[in-house]
Amino acid sequence: MSAVSSRLPVFPWDKLEPYKATAAAHPDGIVDLSIGTPVDPVPAVIQRALTSAADSPGYPTVWGTVELRDALTGWAGRRLGARGMTHGHVLPVVGSKELVAWLPTQLALGTGDRVAFPSLAYPTYEVGARLCGAEPVPYDDPTALDPAGLKLLWLNSPSNPTGAVLSKDELTRIVAWAREHGVLIASDECYLDLCWETEPFSVLHPDVCGGSYEGLLAVHSLSKRSNLAGYRAAFVAGDAAVLYELLQVRKHGGMMTPAPVQAATVAALGDETHVQEQRARYAARRTALRAALEAHGFRIDHSEASLYLWSTRDEPCWDTVAHLAELGILVAPGDFYGPGGGRHVRVALTATDERIEAAVKRLG
């Protein structure tokens, strides 16, 4: 029996363990700014919705409740500017990482097919291609790719790890190119609510897609905007024909969002107050941490959005990781996200105010 894991890259986070041990030995404890997992409480309005739906003995449906689909289409209209969205244009998923990893397989891609993603990117785009046996293709400009055999094109704006944002004109150009060549776009937009220096656009905005969702999927998550990483609450929206096919496959695969999580998602998408409150927390942490890093000799590149500061001292990234670990601060090396990140580190904003304050003091 051949092991599927043999197709996959080495799990990168294991390489960080020695530096984590060094940082943890600091007298005042570790400041972990590496992974980017939420640390603030789940908003009360969401917790109430979850507990109210706790008595859910029956199986949930893959497509979700009518209330959930209403919430997804309503939010897409309000936040993304999407027009004419019906229930056929949305599909809940069990966290966005699950969708990213298994989308190529569920689209029946395999040997001879190509899956493209940014050259600096979340590693799971490549993992998804390798799981189904397709060829992973990193790019700097997607429209410079050879479209032969290219079946799926991942976009990521705002970007993880760099925080860069694609402009409306750039998105429009890429969408037109992909449609010309029959390439399906999957746009990872999970950080859309966490922008600091520019206003991002979704591929589903009419100014980008021309009012048609053909050939377009947009992936959204509640992990960061609502502190729901532990709930695995996410969804995909866009091309109804593609989503219908995914729905049929996922029914057979039992990929169901738990009923209490569906209820919590409805509450989360119906309340903007907690989103603004959380955004303000991250903005304050970003301001303090950025100033401290720059005073310490770092340059911050891109980082117009998302929950990270793409930082460099113009040295190999592992030297920077080691330097910060001696200060009790753990960050992610940029080469986790591609060879082009070899002189950067990704510094997450996802630590408590007290830990951010400790990092600022140590950097000073």
Coordinates of C-alpha atoms in Angstrom, one line a residue:
M1 CA 0.0 0.0 0.0
S2 CA 1.5 3.3 -1.1
A3 CA 1.5 6.0 1.6
V4 CA -0.3 9.2 0.5
S5 CA 2.0 11.1 2.9
S6 CA 4.9 10.3 0.6
R7 CA 3.5 12.9 -1.9
L8 CA 3.5 15.6 0.7
P9 CA 6.2 18.0 1.8
V10 CA 7.7 17.6 5.3
F11 CA 5.4 19.3 7.9
P12 CA 7.3 22.6 8.3
W13 CA 6.3 23.5 11.9
D14 CA 8.4 20.6 13.3
K15 CA 11.5 22.4 12.3
L16 CA 10.6 25.3 14.6
E17 CA 10.6 23.2 17.8
P18 CA 14.2 23.9 18.9
Y19 CA 13.6 27.6 18.6
K20 CA 10.4 27.3 20.5
A21 CA 12.3 25.6 23.3
T22 CA 14.8 28.5 23.4
A23 CA 12.0 31.1 23.5
A24 CA 10.2 29.2 26.2
A25 CA 13.3 29.4 28.4
H26 CA 13.0 33.2 28.7
P27 CA 12.6 34.2 32.3
D28 CA 9.3 36.0 31.5
G29 CA 8.1 33.1 29.2
I30 CA 7.5 32.8 25.5
V31 CA 5.8 35.3 23.3
D32 CA 4.5 33.0 20.5
L33 CA 3.9 35.1 17.4
S34 CA 4.4 32.1 15.0
I35 CA 1.2 30.3 14.1
G36 CA -1.5 33.0 14.2
T37 CA -4.2 31.2 16.2
P38 CA -6.8 33.5 17.8
V39 CA -6.5 34.1 21.6
D40 CA -9.4 36.4 22.4
P41 CA -12.7 35.1 23.6
V42 CA -15.5 33.9 21.3
P43 CA -18.0 36.7 21.3
A44 CA -21.0 36.1 23.7
V45 CA -23.6 36.4 20.9
I46 CA -21.9 33.5 19.1
Q47 CA -21.5 31.4 22.3
R48 CA -25.2 31.8 23.1
A49 CA -26.2 30.6 19.6
L50 CA -24.0 27.6 19.9
T51 CA -25.3 26.5 23.3
S52 CA -28.9 27.2 22.3
A53 CA -28.4 24.6 19.5
A54 CA -26.6 22.1 21.7
D55 CA -29.6 19.8 21.7
S56 CA -29.1 18.7 18.1
P57 CA -29.4 14.8 18.1
G58 CA -30.0 14.5 14.3
Y59 CA -27.6 14.6 11.4
P60 CA -26.9 18.0 10.0
T61 CA -27.1 18.5 6.2
V62 CA -24.0 19.2 4.1
W63 CA -25.8 22.2 2.5
G64 CA -26.7 23.6 5.9
T65 CA -30.0 24.9 7.2
V66 CA -32.1 27.4 5.3
E67 CA -31.2 30.0 8.0
L68 CA -27.5 29.4 7.4
R69 CA -27.8 29.7 3.6
D70 CA -29.8 32.9 4.1
A71 CA -27.0 34.2 6.3
L72 CA -24.3 33.3 3.8
T73 CA -26.0 34.9 0.8
G74 CA -27.0 38.0 2.9
W75 CA -23.5 38.5 4.2
A76 CA -22.0 38.1 0.7
G77 CA -24.3 40.8 -0.6
R78 CA -23.5 43.2 2.3
R79 CA -19.8 42.6 2.7
L80 CA -18.6 41.5 -0.7
G81 CA -21.0 43.5 -2.9
A82 CA -22.2 40.2 -4.5
R83 CA -25.5 40.6 -6.4
G84 CA -28.2 38.1 -7.1
M85 CA -26.8 35.4 -4.8
T86 CA -29.1 32.4 -4.2
H87 CA -28.7 29.4 -2.0
G88 CA -27.1 27.6 -5.0
H89 CA -24.3 30.1 -4.9
V90 CA -23.1 29.1 -1.3
L91 CA -21.8 26.1 0.5
P92 CA -20.7 25.7 4.1
V93 CA -17.4 23.9 4.7
V94 CA -15.7 22.4 7.8
G95 CA -13.1 25.1 8.1
S96 CA -11.4 26.7 5.1
K97 CA -8.2 24.5 5.4
E98 CA -10.3 21.4 4.7
L99 CA -11.7 23.0 1.5
V100 CA -8.3 24.2 0.4
A101 CA -6.7 20.8 0.9
W102 CA -9.4 18.7 -0.7
L103 CA -10.9 21.0 -3.4
P104 CA -8.6 19.6 -6.2
T105 CA -9.6 16.1 -5.3
Q106 CA -13.3 16.9 -5.1
L107 CA -13.0 18.5 -8.6
A108 CA -11.6 15.2 -9.9
L109 CA -8.2 16.7 -10.7
G110 CA -5.2 14.4 -10.9
T111 CA -2.2 13.3 -13.0
G112 CA -1.7 15.6 -15.9
D113 CA -3.6 18.5 -14.4
R114 CA -1.9 21.6 -12.9
V115 CA -2.9 23.7 -9.9
A116 CA -1.4 27.1 -9.5
F117 CA -0.9 29.3 -6.4
P118 CA 1.2 32.3 -5.4
S119 CA 4.9 31.7 -5.0
L120 CA 4.7 33.0 -1.4
A121 CA 1.7 31.3 0.0
Y122 CA -0.1 29.3 2.6
P123 CA 1.4 25.8 2.2
T124 CA -2.0 24.0 1.9
Y125 CA -2.5 25.1 -1.7
E126 CA 0.5 22.9 -2.7
V127 CA -0.7 20.1 -0.4
G128 CA -4.1 20.1 -2.1
A129 CA -2.4 19.6 -5.5
R130 CA -0.2 16.9 -4.2
L131 CA -3.0 15.0 -2.5
C132 CA -4.8 14.4 -5.8
G133 CA -1.6 13.8 -7.8
A134 CA -1.8 17.1 -9.8
E135 CA 1.2 19.2 -10.5
P136 CA 1.7 22.2 -8.1
V137 CA 2.7 25.4 -10.0
P138 CA 3.8 28.5 -8.0
Y139 CA 3.6 31.8 -9.8
D140 CA 4.5 35.5 -9.4
D141 CA 2.0 36.7 -12.0
P142 CA -0.8 34.2 -12.8
T143 CA -1.4 35.7 -16.3
A144 CA 2.1 34.8 -17.3
L145 CA 1.4 31.1 -16.7
D146 CA 1.1 28.6 -19.6
P147 CA -2.6 27.8 -19.4
A148 CA -2.2 24.3 -20.9
G149 CA -3.4 21.7 -18.4
L150 CA -4.1 24.5 -15.8
K151 CA -7.3 23.5 -14.1
L152 CA -7.3 25.5 -10.8
L153 CA -5.8 28.9 -10.0
W154 CA -5.6 30.0 -6.4
L155 CA -5.6 33.6 -5.5
N156 CA -5.0 34.9 -2.0
S157 CA -5.9 38.5 -1.2
P158 CA -5.2 39.7 1.5
S159 CA -2.2 37.4 1.4
N160 CA -0.9 35.0 4.0
P161 CA 2.0 35.5 4.7
T162 CA 2.8 38.9 3.2
G163 CA -0.4 40.9 3.9
A164 CA -0.4 42.2 0.3
V165 CA -3.7 43.1 -1.3
L166 CA -4.6 42.7 -5.0
S167 CA -6.2 45.8 -6.4
K168 CA -9.6 45.8 -8.1
D169 CA -7.8 46.3 -11.5
E170 CA -5.5 43.4 -10.9
L171 CA -8.3 41.1 -9.9
T172 CA -10.3 42.1 -12.9
R173 CA -7.4 41.4 -15.2
I174 CA -6.8 38.0 -13.7
V175 CA -10.4 37.0 -13.8
A176 CA -10.6 37.9 -17.5
W177 CA -7.5 35.9 -18.3
A178 CA -8.7 32.9 -16.4
R179 CA -12.1 32.9 -18.2
E180 CA -10.4 33.3 -21.6
H181 CA -8.5 30.1 -20.9
G182 CA -11.2 28.1 -19.1
V183 CA -9.4 28.1 -15.7
L184 CA -11.3 27.9 -12.5
I185 CA -10.3 30.6 -9.9
A186 CA -10.5 29.9 -6.2
S187 CA -9.9 33.1 -4.3
D188 CA -8.9 32.7 -0.6
E189 CA -10.3 35.9 1.0
C190 CA -10.2 34.8 4.6
Y191 CA -8.6 38.1 5.8
L192 CA -10.9 40.4 4.0
D193 CA -12.2 41.9 7.2
L194 CA -8.7 42.7 8.6
C195 CA -7.3 45.4 6.3
W196 CA -5.4 48.4 7.6
E197 CA -4.1 50.5 4.7
T198 CA -6.3 49.7 1.7
E199 CA -9.8 48.3 1.0
P200 CA -9.7 44.9 -0.6
F201 CA -12.2 43.5 -3.2
S202 CA -13.7 40.1 -3.6
V203 CA -13.6 38.3 -6.9
L204 CA -17.4 38.2 -6.5
H205 CA -17.7 42.0 -6.6
P206 CA -19.6 43.0 -9.8
D207 CA -16.8 45.5 -10.8
V208 CA -14.4 42.5 -10.8
C209 CA -16.6 39.6 -12.2
G210 CA -18.9 41.7 -14.3
G211 CA -22.0 40.4 -12.5
S212 CA -21.3 36.7 -13.4
Y213 CA -19.9 34.1 -11.0
E214 CA -19.0 31.7 -13.8
G215 CA -15.6 30.2 -13.1
L216 CA -15.2 31.8 -9.7
L217 CA -15.1 30.6 -6.1
A218 CA -14.5 32.7 -3.1
V219 CA -13.4 31.1 0.2
H220 CA -14.3 32.7 3.5
S221 CA -13.6 31.8 7.1
L222 CA -14.9 33.0 10.5
S223 CA -11.7 31.8 12.3
K224 CA -10.0 35.2 12.4
R225 CA -12.8 37.8 12.1
S226 CA -14.9 36.1 14.8
N227 CA -12.3 34.1 16.8
L228 CA -13.9 30.8 15.7
A229 CA -10.8 28.8 14.7
G230 CA -12.0 26.1 17.2
Y231 CA -15.4 25.9 15.6
R232 CA -14.2 25.2 12.0
A233 CA -16.8 27.6 10.5
A234 CA -16.2 28.6 6.8
F235 CA -17.9 28.7 3.5
V236 CA -17.4 28.9 -0.3
A237 CA -19.4 31.1 -2.6
G238 CA -19.6 31.6 -6.4
D239 CA -20.2 29.5 -9.5
A240 CA -23.5 27.5 -8.8
A241 CA -22.6 24.7 -11.2
V242 CA -19.3 24.0 -9.5
L243 CA -20.8 24.3 -6.0
Y244 CA -23.6 21.8 -7.0
E245 CA -20.9 19.3 -8.0
L246 CA -19.0 19.9 -4.8
L247 CA -22.3 19.4 -2.8
Q248 CA -22.9 16.0 -4.4
V249 CA -19.4 14.9 -3.6
R250 CA -19.4 16.2 -0.1
K251 CA -22.7 14.5 0.7
H252 CA -21.1 11.2 0.0
G253 CA -18.1 12.1 2.0
G254 CA -20.1 13.2 5.0
M255 CA -18.5 16.6 5.1
M256 CA -21.1 18.2 7.4
T257 CA -20.7 21.3 9.5
P258 CA -22.1 20.4 13.0
A259 CA -25.6 21.8 13.7
P260 CA -24.5 24.0 16.6
V261 CA -21.7 25.4 14.5
Q262 CA -24.2 26.2 11.8
A263 CA -26.3 28.1 14.3
A264 CA -23.2 29.9 15.6
T265 CA -22.3 30.9 12.1
V266 CA -25.7 32.5 11.5
A267 CA -25.2 34.6 14.7
A268 CA -21.7 35.5 13.7
L269 CA -22.6 36.7 10.2
G270 CA -25.5 38.7 11.6
D271 CA -23.5 40.7 14.1
E272 CA -20.9 43.3 13.0
T273 CA -20.2 44.8 16.4
H274 CA -17.9 42.0 17.5
V275 CA -16.0 42.2 14.2
Q276 CA -15.2 45.8 14.7
E277 CA -14.3 45.3 18.3
Q278 CA -11.9 42.5 17.4
R279 CA -10.5 44.5 14.5
A280 CA -9.7 47.4 17.0
R281 CA -7.8 44.9 19.2
Y282 CA -5.7 43.8 16.3
A283 CA -5.1 47.3 15.1
A284 CA -3.7 48.4 18.5
R285 CA -1.4 45.3 18.6
R286 CA -0.3 45.9 15.1
T287 CA 0.6 49.5 15.8
A288 CA 2.6 48.7 18.9
L289 CA 4.4 45.7 17.4
R290 CA 5.3 47.4 14.1
A291 CA 6.8 50.4 15.8
A292 CA 8.9 48.1 18.1
L293 CA 10.1 45.9 15.2
E294 CA 11.1 49.0 13.1
A295 CA 12.9 50.5 16.1
H296 CA 14.8 47.2 16.5
G297 CA 16.1 47.4 12.9
F298 CA 13.4 45.5 10.9
R299 CA 11.8 46.6 7.7
I300 CA 8.1 45.8 7.2
D301 CA 7.2 44.9 3.7
H302 CA 3.6 44.8 2.3
S303 CA 1.5 44.0 5.4
E304 CA -1.4 46.3 4.3
A305 CA -3.8 43.7 5.6
S306 CA -4.1 40.3 7.4
L307 CA -2.9 39.4 10.9
Y308 CA 0.9 39.4 10.1
L309 CA 3.8 41.7 9.7
W310 CA 6.1 40.5 6.9
S311 CA 9.4 41.5 8.5
T312 CA 13.1 41.4 7.5
R313 CA 16.5 42.4 8.8
D314 CA 18.0 41.5 5.3
E315 CA 19.5 38.3 6.6
P316 CA 18.6 34.6 6.3
C317 CA 15.2 34.0 7.9
W318 CA 16.5 31.3 10.3
D319 CA 19.1 33.7 11.6
T320 CA 16.2 36.1 12.4
V321 CA 14.2 33.3 14.0
A322 CA 17.2 32.4 16.2
H323 CA 17.8 36.1 17.2
L324 CA 14.2 36.6 18.3
A325 CA 14.0 33.3 20.1
E326 CA 16.9 34.5 22.3
L327 CA 14.5 37.3 23.2
G328 CA 11.8 34.8 24.0
I329 CA 9.8 35.7 20.8
L330 CA 8.9 32.9 18.4
V331 CA 8.1 33.8 14.8
A332 CA 7.6 31.9 11.6
P333 CA 10.5 31.7 9.1
G334 CA 9.5 33.1 5.7
D335 CA 10.7 30.0 3.8
F336 CA 7.8 28.1 5.2
Y337 CA 5.8 29.9 2.5
G338 CA 8.2 29.5 -0.4
P339 CA 11.8 30.1 -1.4
G340 CA 11.1 33.8 -2.0
G341 CA 10.5 34.2 1.8
G342 CA 14.1 33.2 2.7
R343 CA 15.0 36.6 4.1
H344 CA 11.7 37.4 5.9
V345 CA 9.8 36.2 9.0
R346 CA 6.1 36.3 9.5
V347 CA 5.2 38.0 12.8
A348 CA 1.6 37.3 13.9
L349 CA -0.6 39.8 15.8
T350 CA -2.5 36.9 17.5
A351 CA -1.2 37.2 21.1
T352 CA -2.8 38.8 24.2
D353 CA -2.3 42.5 24.9
E354 CA 0.0 41.4 27.8
R355 CA 2.2 39.2 25.6
I356 CA 2.4 41.9 22.9
E357 CA 3.5 44.4 25.5
A358 CA 6.1 41.9 26.6
A359 CA 7.4 41.6 23.0
V360 CA 7.5 45.3 22.6
K361 CA 9.6 45.7 25.8
R362 CA 12.0 43.0 24.8
L363 CA 12.5 44.5 21.3
G364 CA 13.2 47.8 23.0

